[in-house]
Coordinates of C-alpha atoms in Angstrom, one line a residue:
F1491 CA -0.2 -0.2 0.1
D1492 CA 1.6 3.6 -0.8
M1493 CA 1.9 6.0 2.6
G1494 CA 1.3 9.7 2.6
I1495 CA 1.8 11.9 5.6
D1496 CA 2.9 15.4 5.1
K1497 CA 4.1 17.9 7.8
L1498 CA 4.3 15.6 10.7
S1499 CA 5.8 16.0 13.9
I1500 CA 9.4 13.7 14.1
Q1501 CA 8.6 13.6 17.4
S1502 CA 5.1 12.3 17.4
A1503 CA 5.6 9.3 14.1
A1504 CA 8.8 8.1 16.6
Q1505 CA 5.7 7.4 19.3
G1506 CA 2.6 6.8 17.0
F1507 CA 4.2 4.8 14.9
S1508 CA 6.1 1.3 16.1
L1509 CA 7.9 0.9 12.5
V1510 CA 9.6 4.3 13.1
K1511 CA 10.9 3.4 16.4
K1512 CA 12.1 0.5 15.7
I1513 CA 13.8 1.0 12.6
A1514 CA 14.6 4.7 12.9
P1515 CA 15.5 5.7 16.8
I1516 CA 17.0 8.2 16.3
A1517 CA 13.5 9.4 15.8
G1518 CA 12.9 9.6 19.1
A1519 CA 16.3 12.6 19.5
A1520 CA 14.5 14.9 16.3
K1521 CA 12.2 17.9 16.7
G1522 CA 10.6 19.0 13.6
L1523 CA 8.7 18.5 10.8
F1524 CA 8.3 16.2 7.5
S1525 CA 6.7 14.6 5.1
M1526 CA 6.9 11.0 3.5
K1527 CA 5.5 9.2 -0.1
F1528 CA 6.0 5.7 1.0
N1529 CA 5.5 2.3 -0.4
I1530 CA 4.5 -0.6 1.6
A1531 CA 4.4 -4.2 1.4
G1532 CA 4.2 -6.9 4.0
A1533 CA 1.9 -8.4 6.6
M1534 CA 0.6 -6.8 9.8
D1535 CA 0.5 -8.0 13.2
S1536 CA -2.4 -7.7 15.6
H1537 CA -2.6 -4.6 16.1
L1538 CA -2.8 -4.2 12.2
S1539 CA 0.7 -2.3 12.3
P1540 CA 3.6 -3.6 9.6
D1541 CA 5.1 -6.0 11.3
A1542 CA 8.6 -4.8 10.9
S1543 CA 10.5 -7.6 10.2
T1544 CA 8.8 -9.3 7.2
V1545 CA 8.1 -5.5 5.5
D1546 CA 9.7 -4.0 2.4
A1547 CA 9.3 -0.3 1.4
N1548 CA 11.4 2.3 -1.2
G1549 CA 10.5 6.0 -1.1
L1550 CA 11.4 9.4 -0.5
I1551 CA 11.4 11.3 3.1
T1552 CA 11.4 15.1 3.7
I1553 CA 12.4 16.9 6.1
H1554 CA 11.8 19.9 6.2
D1555 CA 13.4 21.7 9.2
A1556 CA 14.3 19.8 12.1
G1557 CA 17.3 19.3 15.1
I1558 CA 18.9 16.3 17.1
T1559 CA 20.4 16.2 20.0
G1560 CA 20.7 13.9 22.8
S1561 CA 21.8 11.3 20.8
K1562 CA 24.7 8.7 21.5
A1563 CA 26.0 8.4 17.9
I1564 CA 26.3 12.5 17.6
G1565 CA 28.0 12.1 20.8
A1566 CA 30.0 9.4 20.1
V1567 CA 31.0 11.5 16.5
T1568 CA 32.3 14.7 18.9
A1569 CA 33.7 12.6 21.4
L1570 CA 35.6 11.3 18.6
T1571 CA 36.6 14.0 16.4
R1572 CA 37.0 16.9 19.2
L1573 CA 34.8 19.3 17.0
K1574 CA 33.5 22.0 18.5
D1575 CA 29.4 22.3 18.5
T1576 CA 29.4 18.7 16.8
E1577 CA 26.3 18.1 19.6
Q1578 CA 23.6 19.9 17.8
V1579 CA 22.8 18.0 14.3
T1580 CA 20.5 20.4 11.9
L1581 CA 18.1 19.7 8.8
K1582 CA 16.6 21.9 6.4
D1583 CA 14.6 20.5 3.5
A1584 CA 16.7 17.2 3.2
K1585 CA 15.6 15.0 1.1
I1586 CA 16.7 11.5 2.3
S1587 CA 16.2 8.7 -0.6
A1588 CA 15.1 5.5 1.7
T1589 CA 14.2 1.7 1.2
V1590 CA 13.5 -1.7 4.2
I1591 CA 14.1 -4.5 2.8
D1592 CA 15.6 -7.8 5.6
G1593 CA 14.7 -5.5 8.2
K1594 CA 17.0 -2.8 7.9
L1595 CA 16.5 0.8 7.1
Q1596 CA 18.5 2.5 3.9
V1597 CA 19.7 5.5 3.2
K1598 CA 20.9 7.4 -0.2
P1599 CA 23.9 9.6 0.2
F1600 CA 22.1 12.9 1.7
D1601 CA 23.2 16.3 3.5
V1602 CA 23.0 17.3 7.4
R1603 CA 24.9 19.8 9.6
F1604 CA 27.1 18.8 12.8
G1605 CA 27.5 22.2 14.5
Q1606 CA 28.9 24.2 11.3
F1607 CA 29.9 21.5 9.3
V1608 CA 28.1 19.8 6.1
T1609 CA 28.1 16.0 6.7
T1610 CA 27.1 13.6 4.3
V1611 CA 25.4 10.7 5.6
S1612 CA 25.0 7.1 4.2
G1613 CA 24.4 3.7 4.9
A1614 CA 22.1 1.2 7.2
S1615 CA 20.0 0.3 10.9
S1616 CA 18.3 -2.7 11.3
L1617 CA 15.6 -3.8 13.5
T1618 CA 18.3 -5.6 16.4
G1619 CA 19.9 -2.2 16.7
A1620 CA 22.7 -2.2 14.8
L1621 CA 24.9 0.4 12.5
D1622 CA 26.6 1.6 9.9
Y1623 CA 26.8 4.1 8.3
N1624 CA 29.9 7.1 6.9
L1625 CA 29.8 10.3 7.5
K1626 CA 31.6 12.3 5.3
M1627 CA 33.0 15.5 6.3
N1628 CA 36.0 19.3 4.8
V1629 CA 37.6 20.3 8.1
P1630 CA 39.7 23.0 7.8
A1631 CA 43.4 22.0 9.7
S1632 CA 43.0 24.1 11.9
M1633 CA 40.3 22.5 14.0
L1634 CA 41.7 18.9 13.3
G1635 CA 42.7 16.6 16.0
S1636 CA 46.2 16.0 16.7
Q1637 CA 45.3 11.9 15.5
L1638 CA 44.0 13.6 11.7
T1639 CA 47.4 15.9 12.1
G1640 CA 49.8 12.9 13.3
M1641 CA 48.3 11.5 10.0
L1642 CA 48.9 14.1 7.2
A1643 CA 52.7 14.3 9.3
Q1644 CA 53.1 10.8 8.6
G1645 CA 52.4 10.5 5.0
G1646 CA 55.0 13.4 5.1
M1647 CA 52.3 15.7 4.4
S1648 CA 50.4 19.2 5.3
A1649 CA 47.8 21.4 4.7
G1650 CA 47.5 25.1 5.7
P1651 CA 45.4 25.9 8.7
N1652 CA 42.2 27.3 6.1
E1653 CA 43.1 24.0 3.9
Q1654 CA 40.0 22.1 3.9
V1655 CA 40.8 18.5 4.7
P1656 CA 38.7 15.3 4.1
L1657 CA 37.1 13.3 7.3
N1658 CA 35.7 10.2 6.6
I1659 CA 33.9 8.5 9.7
R1660 CA 32.2 5.3 9.7
I1661 CA 29.8 4.6 12.2
G1662 CA 29.1 0.7 13.9
G1663 CA 28.0 -1.0 16.9
T1664 CA 24.8 -0.8 17.8
V1665 CA 22.2 2.4 19.0
T1666 CA 23.2 2.0 22.7
D1667 CA 26.7 2.0 22.1
P1668 CA 28.0 3.5 18.3
K1669 CA 31.0 3.0 18.1
P1670 CA 32.5 4.7 15.5
Q1671 CA 35.9 5.1 13.5
L1672 CA 38.3 7.2 11.7
V1673 CA 38.2 5.9 7.4
A1674 CA 42.2 6.2 8.2
A1675 CA 43.0 4.4 4.8
E1676 CA 40.1 6.8 2.6
A1677 CA 40.9 9.8 4.4
K1678 CA 44.6 9.6 3.8
Q1679 CA 44.1 9.0 -0.1
Q1680 CA 41.6 12.2 0.1
I1681 CA 44.4 13.8 2.1
K1682 CA 46.9 13.4 -0.1
A1683 CA 44.3 14.3 -3.7
A1684 CA 43.9 17.7 -1.6
V1685 CA 47.7 18.3 -1.0
T1686 CA 49.0 17.2 -4.6
A1687 CA 46.2 20.0 -6.3
K1688 CA 47.0 22.3 -3.7
A1689 CA 51.2 21.8 -4.8
E1690 CA 49.8 21.8 -8.5
E1691 CA 48.0 25.2 -8.1
K1692 CA 51.6 26.8 -6.6
G1693 CA 53.0 25.4 -8.9
K1694 CA 51.1 27.4 -12.5
E1695 CA 51.8 30.3 -10.1
A1696 CA 54.9 29.4 -9.9
L1697 CA 55.4 29.3 -13.9
Q1698 CA 53.7 32.2 -14.0
Q1699 CA 55.6 34.0 -12.2
A1700 CA 58.5 32.9 -14.0
L1701 CA 57.4 33.9 -17.0
T1702 CA 56.5 37.8 -16.3
G1703 CA 60.2 37.7 -15.2
T1704 CA 61.0 36.8 -11.4
D1705 CA 64.0 36.3 -10.4
P1706 CA 64.3 32.2 -9.6
K1707 CA 65.8 32.2 -6.4
K1708 CA 61.9 34.2 -5.4
I1709 CA 60.1 32.1 -7.2
I1710 CA 61.9 28.8 -4.9
G1711 CA 62.6 31.2 -1.9
N1712 CA 58.1 31.3 -2.2
L1713 CA 58.2 28.2 -3.0
L1714 CA 60.1 26.6 -0.1
G1715 CA 58.4 28.9 2.1
S1716 CA 61.8 30.3 3.0
D1717 CA 64.1 33.6 2.9
T1718 CA 66.9 31.9 0.4
T1719 CA 69.0 35.6 0.9
K1720 CA 69.6 34.0 5.4
K1721 CA 72.7 31.6 5.4
D1722 CA 70.4 29.3 7.8
S1723 CA 67.3 29.0 5.3
A1724 CA 69.7 28.9 2.3
S1725 CA 71.3 25.7 3.6
K1726 CA 69.0 23.2 4.2
T1727 CA 67.2 24.3 1.3
A1728 CA 70.6 24.8 -1.2
P1729 CA 69.9 21.0 -2.4
V1730 CA 66.2 21.5 -3.2
Q1731 CA 66.7 24.6 -4.3
K1732 CA 69.6 24.9 -6.6
L1733 CA 67.2 21.7 -8.6
L1734 CA 64.0 24.2 -8.8
E1735 CA 66.4 26.9 -9.7
D1736 CA 67.9 24.5 -13.1
K1737 CA 64.2 23.3 -14.0
L1738 CA 62.8 26.6 -14.0
K1739 CA 66.1 28.3 -15.7
G1740 CA 65.9 25.4 -18.0
L1741 CA 62.1 25.7 -18.9
L1742 CA 62.0 29.4 -19.4
K1743 CA 65.1 29.2 -22.1
K1744 CA 62.3 26.3 -24.5
K1745 CA 59.7 29.0 -23.8
K1746 CA 61.6 31.8 -25.5
K1747 CA 62.3 29.2 -28.1
N1748 CA 58.7 28.5 -28.7

């Protein structure tokens, strides 16, 4: 059968519909309005409500304006990331494509806000309370905790304080005992890609400076973040500086010939 709801209180739905309470218990921590259009198939229980263990359903949920507080899963993410105000999760005009199959609610990626951070959420929860969700957000490097900063350093990478670093978190465990963890391999790969893109941007800037006649020594100093006129700085960067200067001079000669 088809089921349509228009701008109903999320808490009312969590309290009044046993299926919502069992499949999406986080709804009990949410305040706001939602609408939904679902096609539902399955057996009914003795109270003429859908038997959650037999339900197959699919449709669209629209969260018009809502906030979530007091969720153990959200609190665990905040404890892991040490990011300010992420215990306040808000949704505005969020459209969530969802299915219920074999007692498991699965949602396709949709955006929420963990504090100031736009976060893409996807994954599933089950009748047993098991969680399997993925969160993806971009965080300024200056706000990263020691764990992520250490990951950058181990990979021989660094990011300026205002550069955005991708943060990937998987939430496992259960509703009553959520276990978030950093997805290190994916995060490291994305961090490397972000840093590489920044390096390429700096390289293009250096080439443009060279073509306008800027002294190669000055360009290299800017790239290395050092003053090559100072003795200590020059001794530390001399081998790299000499190599880059030669490369730039060779490139300029080629450009002039063309």
